[in-house]
CSV table of C-alpha atoms (C1' of nucleotides) in Angstrom, one decimal:
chain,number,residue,atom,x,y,z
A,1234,UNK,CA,-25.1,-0.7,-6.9
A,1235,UNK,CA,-21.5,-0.4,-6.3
A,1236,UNK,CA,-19.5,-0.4,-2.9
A,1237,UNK,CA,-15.9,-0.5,-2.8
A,1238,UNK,CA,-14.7,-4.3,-4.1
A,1239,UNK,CA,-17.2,-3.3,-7.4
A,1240,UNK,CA,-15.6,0.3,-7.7
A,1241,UNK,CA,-12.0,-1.1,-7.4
A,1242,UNK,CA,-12.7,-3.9,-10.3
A,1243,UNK,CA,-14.2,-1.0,-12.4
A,1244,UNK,CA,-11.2,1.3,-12.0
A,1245,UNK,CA,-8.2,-1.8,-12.6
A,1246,UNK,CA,-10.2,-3.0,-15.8
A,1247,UNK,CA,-10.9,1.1,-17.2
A,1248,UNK,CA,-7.0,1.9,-16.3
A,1249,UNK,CA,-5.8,-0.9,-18.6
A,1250,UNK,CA,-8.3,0.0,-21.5
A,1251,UNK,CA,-8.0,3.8,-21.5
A,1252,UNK,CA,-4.7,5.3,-19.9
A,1253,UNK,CA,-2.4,6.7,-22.5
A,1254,UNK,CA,-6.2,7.4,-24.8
A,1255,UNK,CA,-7.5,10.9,-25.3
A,1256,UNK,CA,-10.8,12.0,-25.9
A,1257,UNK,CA,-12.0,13.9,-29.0
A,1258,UNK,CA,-15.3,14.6,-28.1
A,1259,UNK,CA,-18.1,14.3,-25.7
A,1260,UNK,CA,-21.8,13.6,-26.4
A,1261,UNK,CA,-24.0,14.6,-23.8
A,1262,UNK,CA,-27.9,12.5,-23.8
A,1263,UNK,CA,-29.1,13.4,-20.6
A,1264,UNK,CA,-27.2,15.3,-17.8
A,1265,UNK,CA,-29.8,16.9,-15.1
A,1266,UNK,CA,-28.6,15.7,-12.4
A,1267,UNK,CA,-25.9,13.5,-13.7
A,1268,UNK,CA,-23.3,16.2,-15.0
A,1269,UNK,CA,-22.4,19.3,-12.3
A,1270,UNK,CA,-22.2,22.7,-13.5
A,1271,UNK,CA,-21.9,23.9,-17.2
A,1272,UNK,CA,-22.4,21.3,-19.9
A,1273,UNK,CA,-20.3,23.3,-22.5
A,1274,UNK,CA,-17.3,24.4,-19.8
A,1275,UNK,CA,-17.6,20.0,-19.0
A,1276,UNK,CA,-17.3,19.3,-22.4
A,1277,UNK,CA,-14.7,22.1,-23.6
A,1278,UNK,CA,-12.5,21.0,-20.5
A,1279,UNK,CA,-12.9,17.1,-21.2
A,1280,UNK,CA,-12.1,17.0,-24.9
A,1281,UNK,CA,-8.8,17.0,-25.9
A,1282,UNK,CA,-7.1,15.5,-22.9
A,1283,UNK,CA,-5.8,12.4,-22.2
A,1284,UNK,CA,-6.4,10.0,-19.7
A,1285,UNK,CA,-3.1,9.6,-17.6
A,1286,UNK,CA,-4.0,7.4,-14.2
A,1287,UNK,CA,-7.4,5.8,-13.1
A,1288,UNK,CA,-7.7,5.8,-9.0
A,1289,UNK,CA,-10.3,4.6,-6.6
A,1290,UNK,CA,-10.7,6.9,-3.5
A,1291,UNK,CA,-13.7,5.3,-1.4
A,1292,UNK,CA,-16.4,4.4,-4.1
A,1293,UNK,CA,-15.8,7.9,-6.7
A,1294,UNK,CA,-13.7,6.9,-10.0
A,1295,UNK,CA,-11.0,9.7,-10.1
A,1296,UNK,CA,-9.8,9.9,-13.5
A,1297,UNK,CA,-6.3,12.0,-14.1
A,1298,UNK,CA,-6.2,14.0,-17.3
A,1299,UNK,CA,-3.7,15.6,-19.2
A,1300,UNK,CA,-3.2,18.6,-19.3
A,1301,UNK,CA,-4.2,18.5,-15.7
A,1302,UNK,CA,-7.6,18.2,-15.0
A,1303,UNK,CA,-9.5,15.6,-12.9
A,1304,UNK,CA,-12.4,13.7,-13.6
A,1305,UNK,CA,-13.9,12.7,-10.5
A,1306,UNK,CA,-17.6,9.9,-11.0
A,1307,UNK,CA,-19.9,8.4,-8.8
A,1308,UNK,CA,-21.7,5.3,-9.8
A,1309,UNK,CA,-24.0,5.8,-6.5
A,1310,UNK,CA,-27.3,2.8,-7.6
A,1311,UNK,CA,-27.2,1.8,-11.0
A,1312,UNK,CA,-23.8,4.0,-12.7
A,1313,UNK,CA,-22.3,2.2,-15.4
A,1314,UNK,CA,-18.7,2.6,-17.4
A,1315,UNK,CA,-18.5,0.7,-20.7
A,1316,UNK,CA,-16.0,0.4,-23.2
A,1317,UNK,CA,-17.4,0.1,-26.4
A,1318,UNK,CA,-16.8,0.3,-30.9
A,1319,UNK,CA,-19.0,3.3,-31.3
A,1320,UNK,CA,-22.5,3.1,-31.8
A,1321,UNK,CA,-24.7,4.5,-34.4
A,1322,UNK,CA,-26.8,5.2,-31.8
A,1323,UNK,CA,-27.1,5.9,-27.7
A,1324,UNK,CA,-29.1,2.8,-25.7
A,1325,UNK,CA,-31.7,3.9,-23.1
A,1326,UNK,CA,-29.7,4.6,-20.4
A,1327,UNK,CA,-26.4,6.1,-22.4
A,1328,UNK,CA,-26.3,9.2,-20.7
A,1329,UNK,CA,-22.6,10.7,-21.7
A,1330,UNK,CA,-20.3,9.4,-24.6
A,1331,UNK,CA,-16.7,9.9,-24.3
A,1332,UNK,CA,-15.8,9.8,-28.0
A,1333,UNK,CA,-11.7,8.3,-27.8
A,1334,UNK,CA,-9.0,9.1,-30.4
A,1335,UNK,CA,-8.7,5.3,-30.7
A,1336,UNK,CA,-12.3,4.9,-32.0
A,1337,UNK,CA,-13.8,3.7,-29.2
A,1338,UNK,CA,-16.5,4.7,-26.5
A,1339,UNK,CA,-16.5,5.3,-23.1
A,1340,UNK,CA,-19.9,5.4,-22.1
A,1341,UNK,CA,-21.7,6.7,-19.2
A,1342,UNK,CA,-24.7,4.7,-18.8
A,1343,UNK,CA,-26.9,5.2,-15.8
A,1344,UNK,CA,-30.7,3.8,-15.1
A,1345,UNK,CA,-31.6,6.0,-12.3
A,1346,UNK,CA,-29.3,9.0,-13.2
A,1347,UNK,CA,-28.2,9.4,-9.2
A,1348,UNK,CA,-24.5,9.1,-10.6
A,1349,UNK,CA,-22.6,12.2,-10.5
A,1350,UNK,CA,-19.6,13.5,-13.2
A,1351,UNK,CA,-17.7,16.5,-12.0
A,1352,UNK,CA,-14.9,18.2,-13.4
A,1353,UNK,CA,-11.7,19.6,-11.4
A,1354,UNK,CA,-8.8,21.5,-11.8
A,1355,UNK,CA,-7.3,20.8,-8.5
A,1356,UNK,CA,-8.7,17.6,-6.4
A,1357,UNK,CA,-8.7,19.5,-3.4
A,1358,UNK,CA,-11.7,21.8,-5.4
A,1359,UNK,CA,-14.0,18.8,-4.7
A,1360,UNK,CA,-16.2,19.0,-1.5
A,1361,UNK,CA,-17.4,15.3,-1.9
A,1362,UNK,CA,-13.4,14.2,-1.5
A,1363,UNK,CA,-13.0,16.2,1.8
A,1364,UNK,CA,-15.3,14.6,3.8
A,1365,UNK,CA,-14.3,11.0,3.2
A,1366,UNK,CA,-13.0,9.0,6.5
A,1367,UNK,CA,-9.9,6.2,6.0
A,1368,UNK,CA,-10.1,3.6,3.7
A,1369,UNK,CA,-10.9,0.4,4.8
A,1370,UNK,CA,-7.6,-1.4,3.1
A,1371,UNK,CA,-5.4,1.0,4.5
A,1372,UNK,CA,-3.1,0.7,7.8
A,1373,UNK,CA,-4.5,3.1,9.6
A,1374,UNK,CA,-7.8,1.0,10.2
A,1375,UNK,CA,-7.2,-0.2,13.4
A,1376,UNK,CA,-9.5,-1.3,16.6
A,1377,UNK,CA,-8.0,1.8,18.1
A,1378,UNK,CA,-9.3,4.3,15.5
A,1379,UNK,CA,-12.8,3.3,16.1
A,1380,UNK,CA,-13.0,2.8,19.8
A,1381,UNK,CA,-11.2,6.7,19.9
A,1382,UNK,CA,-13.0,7.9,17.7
A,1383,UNK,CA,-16.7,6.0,18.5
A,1384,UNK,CA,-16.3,6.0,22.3
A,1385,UNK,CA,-19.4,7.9,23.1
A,1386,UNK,CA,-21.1,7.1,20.1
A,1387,UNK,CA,-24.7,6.6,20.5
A,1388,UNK,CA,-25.4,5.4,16.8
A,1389,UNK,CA,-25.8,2.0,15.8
A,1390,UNK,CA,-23.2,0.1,14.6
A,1391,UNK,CA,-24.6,-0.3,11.1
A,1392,UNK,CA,-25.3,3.4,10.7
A,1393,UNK,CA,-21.7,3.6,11.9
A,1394,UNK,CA,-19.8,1.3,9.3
A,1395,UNK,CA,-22.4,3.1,6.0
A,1396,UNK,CA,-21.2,6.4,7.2
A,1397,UNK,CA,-18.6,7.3,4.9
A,1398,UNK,CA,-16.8,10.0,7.3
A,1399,UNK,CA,-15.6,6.9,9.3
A,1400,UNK,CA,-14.6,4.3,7.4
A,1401,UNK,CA,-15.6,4.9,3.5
A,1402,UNK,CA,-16.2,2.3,0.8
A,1403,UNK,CA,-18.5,-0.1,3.0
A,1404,UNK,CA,-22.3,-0.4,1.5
A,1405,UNK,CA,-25.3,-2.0,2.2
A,1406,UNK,CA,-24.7,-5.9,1.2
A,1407,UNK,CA,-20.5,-6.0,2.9
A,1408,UNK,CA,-22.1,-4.0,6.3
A,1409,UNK,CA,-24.9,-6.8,6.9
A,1410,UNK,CA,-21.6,-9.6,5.6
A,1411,UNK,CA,-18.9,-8.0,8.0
A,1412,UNK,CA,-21.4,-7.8,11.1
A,1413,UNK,CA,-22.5,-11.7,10.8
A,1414,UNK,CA,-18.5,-12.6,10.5
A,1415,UNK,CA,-17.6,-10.5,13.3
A,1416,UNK,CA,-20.7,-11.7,15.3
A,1417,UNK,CA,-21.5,-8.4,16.5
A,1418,UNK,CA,-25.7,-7.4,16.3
A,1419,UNK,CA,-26.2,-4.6,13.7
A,1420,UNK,CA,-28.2,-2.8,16.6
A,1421,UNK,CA,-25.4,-2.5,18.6
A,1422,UNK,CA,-24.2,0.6,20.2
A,1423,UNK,CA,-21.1,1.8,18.6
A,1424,UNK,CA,-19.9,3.6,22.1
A,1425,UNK,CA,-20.5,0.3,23.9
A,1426,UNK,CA,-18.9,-2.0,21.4
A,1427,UNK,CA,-15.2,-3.3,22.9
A,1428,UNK,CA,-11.8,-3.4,22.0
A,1429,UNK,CA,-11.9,-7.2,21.1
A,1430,UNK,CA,-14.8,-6.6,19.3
A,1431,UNK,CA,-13.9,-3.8,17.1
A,1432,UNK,CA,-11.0,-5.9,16.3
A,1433,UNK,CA,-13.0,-8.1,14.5
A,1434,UNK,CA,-14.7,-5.9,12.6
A,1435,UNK,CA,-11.7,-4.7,11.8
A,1436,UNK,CA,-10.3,-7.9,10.4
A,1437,UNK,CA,-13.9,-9.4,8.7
A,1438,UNK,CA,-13.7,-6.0,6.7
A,1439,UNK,CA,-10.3,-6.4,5.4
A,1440,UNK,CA,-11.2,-10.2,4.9
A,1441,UNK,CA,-14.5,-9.8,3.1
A,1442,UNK,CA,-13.2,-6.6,1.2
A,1443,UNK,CA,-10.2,-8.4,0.1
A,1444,UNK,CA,-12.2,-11.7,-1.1
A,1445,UNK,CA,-14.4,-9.7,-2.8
A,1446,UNK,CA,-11.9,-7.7,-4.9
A,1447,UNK,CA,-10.4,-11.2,-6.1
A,1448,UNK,CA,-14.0,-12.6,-6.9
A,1449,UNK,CA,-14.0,-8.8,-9.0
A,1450,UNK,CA,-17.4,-8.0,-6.8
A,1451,UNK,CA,-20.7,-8.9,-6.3
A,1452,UNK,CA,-23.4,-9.3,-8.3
A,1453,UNK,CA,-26.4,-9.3,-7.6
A,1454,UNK,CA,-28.6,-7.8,-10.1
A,1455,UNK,CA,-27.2,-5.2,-12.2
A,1456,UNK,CA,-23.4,-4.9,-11.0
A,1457,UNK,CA,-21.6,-5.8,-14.3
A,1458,UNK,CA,-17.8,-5.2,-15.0
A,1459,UNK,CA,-16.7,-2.7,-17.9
A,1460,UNK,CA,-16.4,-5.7,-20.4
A,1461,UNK,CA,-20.3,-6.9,-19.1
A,1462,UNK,CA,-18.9,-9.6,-17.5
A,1463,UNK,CA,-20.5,-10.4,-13.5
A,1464,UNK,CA,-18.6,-10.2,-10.0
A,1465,UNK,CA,-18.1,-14.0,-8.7
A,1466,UNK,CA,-18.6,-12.8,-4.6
A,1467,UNK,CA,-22.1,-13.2,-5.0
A,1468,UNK,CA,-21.8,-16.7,-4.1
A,1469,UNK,CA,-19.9,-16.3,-1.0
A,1470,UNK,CA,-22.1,-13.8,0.7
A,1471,UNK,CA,-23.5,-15.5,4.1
A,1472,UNK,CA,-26.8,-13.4,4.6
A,1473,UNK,CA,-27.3,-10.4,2.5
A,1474,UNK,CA,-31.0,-11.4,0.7
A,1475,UNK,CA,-31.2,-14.4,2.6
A,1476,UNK,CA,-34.5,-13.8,4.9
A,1477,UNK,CA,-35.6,-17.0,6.3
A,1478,UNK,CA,-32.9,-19.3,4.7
A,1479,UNK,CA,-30.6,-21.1,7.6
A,1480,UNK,CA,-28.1,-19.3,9.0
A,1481,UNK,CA,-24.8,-20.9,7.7
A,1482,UNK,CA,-23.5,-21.0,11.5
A,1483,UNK,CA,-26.2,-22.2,13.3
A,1484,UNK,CA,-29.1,-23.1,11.2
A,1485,UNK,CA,-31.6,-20.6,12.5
A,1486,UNK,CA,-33.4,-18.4,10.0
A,1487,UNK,CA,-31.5,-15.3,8.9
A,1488,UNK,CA,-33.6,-12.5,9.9
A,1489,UNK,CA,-34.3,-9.2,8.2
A,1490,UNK,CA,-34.9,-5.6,9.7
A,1491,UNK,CA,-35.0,-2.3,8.3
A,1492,UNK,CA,-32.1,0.7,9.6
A,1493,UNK,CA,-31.9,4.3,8.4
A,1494,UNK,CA,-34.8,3.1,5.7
A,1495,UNK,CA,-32.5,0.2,4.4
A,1496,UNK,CA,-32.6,-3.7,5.0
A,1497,UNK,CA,-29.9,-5.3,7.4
A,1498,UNK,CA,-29.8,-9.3,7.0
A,1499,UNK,CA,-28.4,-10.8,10.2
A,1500,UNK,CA,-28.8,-13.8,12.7
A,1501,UNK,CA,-30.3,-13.2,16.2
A,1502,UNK,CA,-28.7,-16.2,17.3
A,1503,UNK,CA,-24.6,-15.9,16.2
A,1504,UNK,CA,-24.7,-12.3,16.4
A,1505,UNK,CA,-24.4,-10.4,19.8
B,955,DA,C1',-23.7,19.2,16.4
B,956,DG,C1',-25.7,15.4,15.2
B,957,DC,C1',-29.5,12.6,14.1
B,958,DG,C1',-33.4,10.4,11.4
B,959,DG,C1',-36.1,10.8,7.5
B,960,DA,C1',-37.2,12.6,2.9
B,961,DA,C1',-35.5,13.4,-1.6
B,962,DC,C1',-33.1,12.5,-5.9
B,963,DC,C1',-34.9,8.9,-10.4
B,964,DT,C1',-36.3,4.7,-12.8
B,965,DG,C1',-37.4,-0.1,-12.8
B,966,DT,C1',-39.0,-4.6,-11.0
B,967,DC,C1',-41.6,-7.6,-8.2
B,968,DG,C1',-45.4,-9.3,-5.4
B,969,DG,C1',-50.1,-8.9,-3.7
B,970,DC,C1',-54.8,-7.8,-4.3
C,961,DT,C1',-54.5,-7.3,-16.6
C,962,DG,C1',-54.0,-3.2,-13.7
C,963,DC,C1',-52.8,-0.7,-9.9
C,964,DC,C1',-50.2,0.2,-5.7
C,965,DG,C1',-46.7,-0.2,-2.5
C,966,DA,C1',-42.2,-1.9,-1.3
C,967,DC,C1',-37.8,-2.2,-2.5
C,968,DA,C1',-33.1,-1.6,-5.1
C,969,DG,C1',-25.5,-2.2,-4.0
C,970,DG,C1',-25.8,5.7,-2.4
C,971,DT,C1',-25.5,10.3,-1.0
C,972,DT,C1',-27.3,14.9,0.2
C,973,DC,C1',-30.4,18.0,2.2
C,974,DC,C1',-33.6,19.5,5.5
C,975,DG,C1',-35.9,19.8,9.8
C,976,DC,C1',-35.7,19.0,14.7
DNA sequence: AGCGGAACCTGTCGGC
DNA sequence: TGCCGACAGGTTCCGC
């Protein structure tokens, strides 16, 4: 579900409703495969502290407690956090209740249970963290960066940009958007792909990530912010689900083709 | 070492 | 209506 502009609007609207709350409990409905390790040592070390910062780090929620521990979630397909009054009882897909000193809920709701919640004392303890490459907002994004480190890439340029040890953040629906703006061919050989070029992938995925984060993300089906609300970027996507509609460029039908087992939208005509 | 494909889990949609 | 396959915004694991 999420990618990084969703992520990012999930974390700046949690931050303003739970920093400086603590929770007193935690209710746990369903945790195989959602919670790692021991449910009792997660709920022992979660209750009692108090939320102190909310960050973004590629598309994981990392949640600061006090005293120090770090809460570190993955929404992966269909992970949910909702603020809520508390409920008599859990809905479907409530899978962990964070029970607040203020009377409220924060809920972990999760269709397809492929989010993960982990508990850390030290953030350098989490293995997903260590692999991540840059983030795409950052400086050190550059044409440079990719062409050093992609030179002799074989791969395809899609497969490059999902790869989270590059560039993280990037998903399925801004890959397919950032490759028709930058006019490069989602086939493309990421070793054969110039300087020019990388430049403007470069700047699309600034562009698009930054639109998207103002527009508080995309939704498409089942994206929805922590007060239920939608993203607005839906509406300014080019060609993601847009098979056989007229490219916005040229006219042409957008075509579709599967990579690595997941649809790329694209046109044959713009994109080289 | 690095790649592609299967797996994780649940729901929806379209075709027959 | 019922069944079946394809597909869904992600990551990890397992062979080759």
């Amino acid at each position: 579900m999420p990618e990084l502009p969703e992520v990012e609007t999930v974390v700046r609207e949690l931050g303003e409703e739970i920093i400086g709350d603590t929770i007193s409990s935690v209710e746990i409905f369903r945790s195989n495969p959602i919670v790692q390790g021991d449910l009792d040592a997660f709920q022992q070390q979660m209750s009692g502290r108090k939320f102190i910062d909310v960050r973004r780090r590629a598309k994981y929620l990392i949640f600061h407690l006090e005293p120090e521990k770090y809460l570190v979630a993955h929404l992966r397909m269909t992970g949910k956090f909702i603020i809520s009054n508390p409920l008599p009882e859990p809905t479907k897909y409530n899978r962990v209740w964070f029970n607040l000193k203020s009377n409220r809920v924060l809920i972990f709701d999760d269709i397809r249970c492929f989010g993960t919640l982990e508990v850390y004392a030290k953030l350098s303890d989490s293995k997903s963290l260590k692999k991540l490459g840059i983030e795409p907002l950052s400086a050190g994004l550059t044409p440079e960066y990719f062409k050093k480190l992609l030179h002799s890439s074989k791969r395809e340029i899609k497969s490059i940009l999902l790869d989270q040890k590059f560039v993280v953040g990037l998903g399925n629906i801004y890959v397919s958007e950032i490759l028709f703006r930058a006019k490069i061919h989602p086939q493309r050989i990421a070793g054969k792909i110039n300087k020019k070029e990388w430049s403007r992938i470069v700047n699309n995925t600034q562009y698009i990530l930054q639109e998207a984060i103002k527009n508080n993300g995309t939704t498409i089906s089942d994206f929805r912010r922590v007060d239920d609300k939608t993203g607005k970027f839906q509406q300014f996507l080019q060609v993601y689900d847009k098979k056989e509609e007229p490219c916005p460029e040229c006219g042409l039908p957008i075509q579709r083709i599967v990579q690595q087992q997941r649809s790329t939208y694209f046109c044959a005509e713009c994109q080289r």
